[in-house]
Each structure stands twice: as structure tokens, then as C-alpha cells.
Amino acid sequence: MFNMKKLGWNTFFEEQFQPYKEQGLSVGRVLREVRHQYRIYTPQGVVDGDVSGHFQYTAVNRADYPTVGDWVVIRQCGDYAQIEKVLPRVSAFSRNKAGTEVQEQVVAANIDYLCIVCGLDGGRNFNLRGIERYIAMTMEGGAKPVIVLNKSDLCADGELALLQARSVADALPIHLVSALTHEGLEDFSTSFENGSTVAFAGHSGVGKSSLINTLLGRAELKTGSLRESDLRGRHTTSHKELFFLESGAMVIDTPGMRELQLWGSPQNLDDTYGEIHEAAQRCRFNDCSHQNEPGCAVRELLIEGSLEMERYENYLDMRSELLFLESKVNEKKNHDRKAKEKALSRLIRQSQKYGKRH
Ligand SMILES: Nc1nc2c(ncn2[C@@H]2O[C@H](COP(=O)(O)OP(=O)(O)O)[C@@H](O)[C@H]2O)c(=O)[nH]1
Ligand SMILES: [Mg+2]
Ligand SMILES: [Zn+2]
């Protein structure tokens, strides 16, 4: 018998589940997803399953489908489960799926912490602007960001790296660790409470799978060997999976991403760039783009020296990316709505014709 609380079950999910419970359906948490095949933890044990026909029929977007960490309502058919519903997520880490069409891809759901893993191996795996992007996306999704500087054994000056990370992640937890020598791992792993869910994200090759293996105390996940020439990791993690730590926390490994494509709205940068948001209230124009308008309080910060040029530029880049995304998403929504209206009126016309004939 599984203890649901240990899995992160709480009164919010209980309430959401209530109507389905009354219909005699069960609930479980998705711990593994491989090409729309799901492995689910339920109070009765582990089952494999797939979404039901009705689910497929009503799902509109890819983000509506279950992902690792989701609580799902299931209909049990022998040792197989049919997923009927995804309970609302309390948090999620999403990105824009790489490709031409805009599409939200939920990397992990119902996570308390997102570990932003960097590799201090001298390559491009420790990038402050990249960390900033991840922080903004994590906050947008409602999880708490944690900065993990891995491969401390390969870095001559860990203190400097900590200071640099501190400059973009002021009030956030930052851990200097090594999956190889286990430096810093004790503090790191004990910082997550019992029943909390922790997802690991970051470029491929930074050591996410190695860290999780070390925390698990066994070589559960495949790790990639580095090609010496360019320090780039191979893509060895191909699916997402949730694991249980002895400490009572759960961890989710995610496949590496070459680049984090933002998902969200421009307003969500306000938390990450608090000082810019605050100054923007004092700009002369309401719709100031903070680029060349007179009376811009954000540019004032630059002149004063209290805002770094790189941080400012990163903000502008992310904002324009998110504005573009917003316009694309609206375009898609309009397109989908029109398509639905068309289909509906065709249906009505057809039924009217049918009515006349009979
Ligand atoms: N020296 C050193 N190498 C590490 C450390 N962590 C991971 N690696 C190596 O980095 C490579 C990529 O690790 P992996 O865990 O597959 O990275 P992932 O793509 O983020 O999951 C592997 O060759 C690991 O052995 C570390 O702390 N120190
Ligand atoms: Mg991996
Ligand atoms: Zn301005």
C-alpha cells in the first residue's frame, strides 16, 4: 500500500478528485512517460496505462496530456489503466517546444523545486544569462528555483563561481557540488522536505543524471561521456522519470535541452527583474520600451550603474521573445476558434438539410 502523502498528495488534489471518486474512479501519479505510455503510482500499486479515447477526443493541446508528476484520474481495467483526466496542476515547468509551431510543452508537473544545473567544466555550461532565463521560467511555472553548480572538482575557484551565481540569483539557494567527489551533496539533498518533488533541468552534459544517480546511491540513469574536444554532453536521457530518494523527496530527471525556448507571458519577467519592473513604473511613457524613449527610468538605472548592461540586454531579449510568443499564441487561438466555429456551422447546416429531407 502506497502512502499518498509521501507522493505529494494534498487537500487541493483531494478536492479536485472528489467528483471522480464518487464515480468510482481511482487516482495515481505519473512517474514515467515514454511516447504517450505512462507508468502510474496508485494506492494499489504501480500500473501502466494510456489516455482513454474520450481523453484524446477532448484534449486540444499537447499540454493537456499527462506528463511526469501529474496526478491523473484512472479507470482500472485489469492491470491496465485508462487515464480519463489530468487533475489541475499546482505548478509546472514548461517550455516552447522546439519547432516552427508554438506549442507549450510541460516538462514536469506539480514540482516544488526546479534545480537549475550548471557544469563548472569551463565550457558554456555555466552561463549567467542562461541561469536568468531558467529562473524566470521556473517562477512563471510556480516552482522554487534552486541553483546547482556541479562539477566543482573541475573548477579552480568555486567561491568565484558562487559569487557570480549570486549576482543573478540574489535570494535563491545556490549549491556548489560535485557528483564525482560528492562535495556539497549532503547539504543539497537534505534541503528538500519529505514529500517534495524536485525536477532537474539544464543543458545536456551538465551532470543531471549523474547527480540523481549519486543521490539515489545507484546507477539508475544512463549518463553520457564527454567528448573531450568540445566538452559537450551527449543526449543520453531520452525520457522523463520520477524517482524516490531515501530522504522522502522525489526527483525528476529531464532530457537535456540545447536551448531553453521560453514559454509564458512578458508579465512573468516582473518577478525575476524586480528592479526593472519597479523602475518602469516611473518611465514617462506607459508603453515605454526602455530603449530610446526620453524620461526612461530603466535606462536611468544603467547610467547610474545600478543595472548591468548584460542583465538589461537579457531582459530586453527575453521580453521581445515573450511578446513574439504571445502574438503567435493569440494567432493560434484565433485560428483554432475560427476552425471550431466553421466546423460547428457546417454541422448545423448539415443537420438542417437532414431535417428538411426527413
Ligand atoms: N568531473 C566531473 N564530471 C561529472 C560530474 N557530474 C557529471 N560528470 C560527467 O559529465 C558527463 C555528463 O553527465 P550526465 O549526468 O550524463 O549529464 P546530463 O546530460 O545533465 O544528465 C558524464 O561523463 C559524467 O560522468 C562531476 O561532478 N564532476
Ligand atoms: Mg541525463
Ligand atoms: Zn522606460
XYZ file of C-alpha atoms and ligand atoms in Angstrom:
388
model
C 0.000 0.000 0.000
C 1.403 3.345 -1.004
C 1.265 6.320 1.238
C -0.291 9.038 -0.909
C 1.068 11.867 1.222
C 4.574 10.613 0.581
C 3.827 11.100 -3.084
C 2.868 14.721 -2.575
C -0.905 14.204 -2.386
C -2.659 17.057 -0.570
C -6.059 18.579 0.161
C -6.055 20.529 -3.103
C -5.824 17.326 -5.160
C -8.244 15.598 -2.807
C -10.867 18.258 -3.550
C -10.265 18.069 -7.295
C -10.544 14.306 -7.201
C -13.743 14.159 -5.110
C -16.290 14.136 -8.009
C -14.397 11.326 -9.768
C -14.035 9.379 -6.567
C -17.810 9.431 -6.289
C -17.971 7.860 -9.750
C -15.774 5.044 -8.512
C -12.623 6.105 -10.382
C -9.093 5.867 -8.946
C -6.191 8.267 -8.870
C -2.432 7.975 -9.248
C 0.724 9.906 -10.007
C 2.552 9.643 -13.312
C 6.119 8.625 -12.713
C 7.259 7.815 -16.189
C 6.294 8.737 -19.710
C 7.644 7.236 -22.884
C 5.862 8.157 -26.101
C 2.397 8.530 -24.560
C 2.769 5.360 -22.498
C 2.527 6.102 -18.815
C 3.597 4.357 -15.631
C 1.426 5.370 -12.704
C 1.743 5.014 -8.939
C -1.602 4.330 -7.325
C -2.567 3.432 -3.771
C -2.992 -0.142 -5.065
C 0.413 -0.356 -6.706
C 2.132 0.540 -9.957
C 0.185 0.271 -13.223
C 0.903 1.052 -16.852
C -1.601 2.911 -18.928
C -2.598 5.205 -21.718
C -5.104 8.021 -22.172
C -8.677 6.989 -22.950
C -10.418 7.604 -26.263
C -12.587 10.225 -24.612
C -9.473 11.948 -23.301
C -7.945 12.075 -26.768
C -11.154 13.410 -28.185
C -11.369 16.298 -25.719
C -7.667 17.202 -25.470
C -6.896 20.298 -27.504
C -3.232 20.932 -26.852
C -0.227 18.849 -26.156
C -0.079 20.493 -22.728
C -3.436 18.890 -21.891
C -1.813 15.446 -21.961
C -0.341 13.962 -18.793
C 3.323 14.450 -18.018
C 5.613 13.161 -15.293
C 4.480 14.432 -11.901
C 0.830 14.765 -12.895
C -1.997 13.376 -10.786
C -4.353 11.521 -13.072
C -7.834 10.063 -12.699
C -7.844 6.497 -13.944
C -10.218 3.714 -14.806
C -8.632 0.435 -13.958
C -9.073 -2.378 -16.491
C -7.281 -5.358 -15.012
C -3.634 -4.451 -14.755
C -4.037 -1.676 -17.300
C -5.116 1.891 -16.575
C -7.063 4.257 -18.750
C -6.358 7.892 -17.972
C -9.598 9.866 -18.008
C -8.446 13.194 -16.629
C -5.400 15.177 -15.513
C -6.057 16.927 -12.209
C -5.220 20.663 -12.307
C -1.503 21.305 -11.811
C -0.332 23.376 -8.878
C 2.896 24.120 -10.710
C 4.696 23.141 -13.867
C 7.880 23.775 -15.742
C 7.088 24.483 -19.371
C 8.959 25.471 -22.437
C 8.094 26.214 -26.003
C 8.572 23.053 -27.963
C 11.352 23.417 -30.495
C 9.955 23.651 -33.994
C 8.056 26.054 -36.175
C 4.681 25.970 -34.462
C 4.332 27.464 -30.992
C 3.334 24.820 -28.519
C 3.595 24.577 -24.776
C 5.482 21.534 -23.633
C 5.119 20.748 -19.962
C 8.448 19.284 -18.904
C 7.354 18.329 -15.381
C 4.221 18.927 -13.315
C 3.478 19.549 -9.656
C 7.067 20.249 -8.758
C 8.109 22.145 -5.642
C 11.670 22.882 -6.741
C 13.406 23.190 -10.040
C 17.144 22.620 -9.854
C 18.884 24.672 -12.498
C 22.012 22.600 -13.016
C 25.187 24.157 -14.428
C 28.525 22.494 -15.080
C 31.709 24.206 -13.928
C 33.827 22.445 -16.521
C 34.966 25.563 -18.259
C 32.688 25.224 -21.277
C 29.497 27.103 -21.962
C 27.724 25.133 -19.266
C 27.947 27.961 -16.752
C 26.209 30.925 -18.236
C 24.667 33.624 -16.061
C 22.223 34.772 -18.742
C 21.109 31.189 -19.181
C 20.530 30.900 -15.426
C 18.420 34.051 -15.554
C 16.244 32.558 -18.278
C 15.691 29.416 -16.254
C 14.874 31.411 -13.114
C 12.239 33.434 -14.948
C 10.664 30.302 -16.431
C 10.683 28.483 -13.104
C 8.952 31.326 -11.295
C 6.457 31.586 -14.130
C 5.522 27.964 -13.558
C 5.155 28.344 -9.805
C 8.114 26.274 -8.584
C 11.049 27.469 -6.489
C 14.329 27.774 -8.373
C 17.491 26.250 -6.859
C 20.863 26.884 -8.487
C 23.178 23.874 -8.626
C 26.782 24.428 -9.678
C 28.029 20.926 -10.438
C 31.499 19.611 -11.290
C 33.158 21.689 -8.562
C 36.048 19.216 -8.824
C 36.850 20.672 -12.243
C 36.739 24.295 -11.142
C 39.749 26.055 -9.644
C 37.758 28.790 -7.945
C 34.390 27.591 -6.653
C 33.975 30.666 -4.476
C 34.147 32.912 -7.518
C 31.520 30.800 -9.283
C 29.284 31.115 -6.217
C 29.696 34.889 -6.234
C 28.893 35.067 -9.923
C 25.778 32.946 -9.478
C 24.778 35.076 -6.509
C 24.813 38.143 -8.807
C 21.858 36.779 -10.810
C 20.133 34.714 -8.115
C 20.188 37.046 -5.194
C 17.830 35.434 -2.711
C 17.811 31.874 -4.062
C 19.536 28.788 -2.701
C 22.812 28.064 -4.509
C 24.735 24.807 -4.091
C 28.305 24.108 -5.139
C 28.503 20.344 -5.648
C 30.271 17.510 -7.399
C 28.572 14.305 -8.465
C 32.059 12.825 -8.707
C 33.556 13.689 -5.304
C 30.161 14.175 -3.565
C 31.218 17.607 -2.348
C 28.223 19.623 -1.128
C 25.730 16.837 -1.786
C 24.786 16.231 1.824
C 23.547 19.797 2.320
C 21.954 19.784 -1.081
C 19.924 16.616 -0.647
C 18.771 17.406 2.879
C 17.405 20.767 1.750
C 14.302 19.106 0.255
C 11.458 18.191 2.594
C 9.753 14.870 2.797
C 7.118 14.515 0.083
C 8.501 17.337 -2.060
C 9.116 16.955 -5.772
C 12.340 18.202 -7.291
C 12.961 18.436 -11.031
C 16.391 18.778 -12.589
C 16.885 20.909 -15.672
C 19.798 22.352 -17.587
C 21.884 21.755 -20.693
C 22.717 18.218 -21.551
C 26.086 17.172 -20.165
C 25.997 19.277 -17.005
C 25.551 16.166 -14.856
C 21.827 15.963 -14.027
C 21.638 12.185 -14.365
C 24.945 11.731 -12.525
C 23.661 13.850 -9.647
C 20.433 11.878 -9.424
C 22.351 8.586 -9.526
C 24.552 9.801 -6.694
C 21.538 10.900 -4.651
C 19.856 7.538 -5.284
C 23.025 5.686 -4.411
C 22.780 3.548 -7.531
C 23.414 3.834 -11.247
C 19.770 4.032 -12.233
C 20.170 6.517 -15.035
C 22.438 6.331 -18.017
C 24.983 9.106 -18.139
C 26.893 10.427 -21.093
C 30.621 10.519 -21.503
C 32.072 13.806 -22.565
C 33.705 14.297 -25.878
C 36.972 15.880 -24.816
C 37.156 18.169 -27.809
C 34.128 20.336 -27.151
C 33.031 19.392 -23.615
C 29.556 18.785 -24.972
C 27.443 16.100 -23.385
C 25.669 13.529 -25.475
C 21.921 13.251 -25.257
C 21.582 10.147 -23.152
C 18.412 10.902 -21.195
C 15.591 10.353 -23.628
C 12.568 10.230 -21.359
C 11.350 11.670 -18.106
C 11.061 9.682 -14.946
C 10.375 10.229 -11.272
C 12.485 8.556 -8.569
C 12.229 8.327 -4.790
C 15.090 9.404 -2.544
C 15.726 7.872 0.881
C 15.132 11.323 2.367
C 11.488 11.141 1.252
C 11.801 13.619 -1.609
C 11.110 12.724 -5.241
C 13.342 13.696 -8.141
C 12.578 14.030 -11.834
C 15.286 13.845 -14.459
C 14.541 15.661 -17.696
C 16.165 15.236 -21.079
C 18.747 17.907 -21.736
C 17.804 20.864 -23.823
C 20.162 22.572 -26.187
C 18.388 25.816 -25.603
C 15.525 26.781 -23.370
C 12.759 28.141 -25.539
C 10.722 30.418 -23.371
C 7.094 29.801 -22.551
C 4.927 32.342 -20.732
C 3.898 35.956 -20.956
C 6.040 39.107 -20.733
C 4.490 39.988 -17.348
C 6.177 36.974 -15.875
C 9.549 38.686 -16.113
C 8.465 41.133 -13.426
C 9.491 38.840 -10.576
C 12.874 37.953 -11.965
C 13.691 41.515 -12.937
C 12.120 43.234 -9.940
C 14.303 46.331 -10.120
C 13.462 46.866 -13.810
C 9.767 46.376 -13.171
C 9.889 48.865 -10.323
C 11.780 51.497 -12.312
C 9.431 51.013 -15.289
C 6.592 52.473 -13.197
C 8.456 55.782 -13.296
C 9.077 55.903 -17.064
C 7.456 58.931 -18.728
C 5.518 56.790 -21.214
C 3.240 53.949 -20.168
C 4.308 51.793 -23.091
C 7.995 52.654 -22.773
C 10.182 50.034 -24.448
C 13.148 51.188 -22.346
C 15.249 51.544 -25.442
C 15.318 55.111 -26.634
C 12.361 56.994 -25.180
C 13.028 60.176 -23.226
C 12.372 60.022 -19.494
C 13.060 56.284 -19.254
C 13.726 55.320 -15.637
C 15.161 51.932 -16.632
C 17.895 53.490 -18.731
C 18.473 55.800 -15.783
C 19.482 52.711 -13.773
C 22.007 51.862 -16.472
C 23.526 55.328 -16.322
C 23.684 55.201 -12.523
C 25.411 51.872 -12.816
C 22.925 50.004 -10.627
C 21.788 47.845 -13.572
C 24.306 45.831 -15.535
C 24.245 46.239 -19.297
C 24.178 42.451 -19.853
C 21.282 41.953 -17.492
C 19.383 44.772 -19.189
C 20.041 43.291 -22.630
C 18.997 39.848 -21.470
C 15.769 41.324 -20.161
C 15.032 43.052 -23.483
C 15.789 39.852 -25.396
C 13.520 37.755 -23.218
C 10.772 40.339 -23.326
C 10.788 40.537 -27.095
C 10.836 36.731 -27.299
C 7.836 36.540 -24.980
C 5.967 39.302 -26.832
C 6.517 37.430 -30.068
C 5.376 34.190 -28.441
C 2.276 35.948 -27.078
C 1.308 37.191 -30.536
C 1.860 33.718 -32.000
C -0.212 32.090 -29.275
C -3.049 34.560 -29.851
C -2.852 33.928 -33.570
C -3.128 30.204 -32.950
C -6.046 30.677 -30.543
C -7.908 32.756 -33.133
C -7.184 30.201 -35.789
C -8.400 27.342 -33.576
C -11.543 29.259 -32.623
C -12.388 30.018 -36.271
C -11.816 26.397 -37.228
C -14.159 25.271 -34.467
C -16.833 27.796 -35.480
C -16.596 26.652 -39.093
C -16.922 23.018 -38.099
C -19.890 23.826 -35.907
C -21.758 25.803 -38.557
C -21.102 23.041 -41.098
C -22.601 20.592 -38.635
C -25.652 22.826 -38.118
C -26.148 23.268 -41.896
C -25.917 19.554 -42.413
C -28.434 18.776 -39.709
C -30.812 21.406 -41.135
C -30.575 19.811 -44.581
C -31.156 16.455 -42.996
C -34.163 17.854 -41.130
C -35.757 19.191 -44.375
C -35.358 15.897 -46.150
C -36.943 13.853 -43.391
N 34.367 15.679 -13.227
C 33.047 15.564 -13.096
N 32.325 15.002 -14.102
C 30.979 14.911 -13.949
C 30.323 15.368 -12.784
N 28.995 15.151 -12.938
C 28.841 14.565 -14.147
N 30.026 14.414 -14.764
C 30.276 13.832 -16.096
O 29.627 14.642 -17.074
C 29.087 13.822 -18.133
C 27.620 14.115 -18.363
O 26.882 13.726 -17.232
P 25.323 13.377 -17.270
O 24.947 13.051 -15.880
O 25.025 12.390 -18.329
O 24.716 14.790 -17.700
P 23.195 15.169 -18.069
O 23.133 15.225 -19.553
O 22.986 16.537 -17.482
O 22.308 14.138 -17.474
C 29.385 12.392 -17.712
O 30.537 11.968 -18.373
C 29.627 12.470 -16.232
O 30.496 11.458 -15.784
C 31.127 15.966 -11.738
O 30.660 16.419 -10.695
N 32.471 16.037 -11.966
Mg 20.842 12.967 -18.447
Zn 11.462 53.000 -19.853
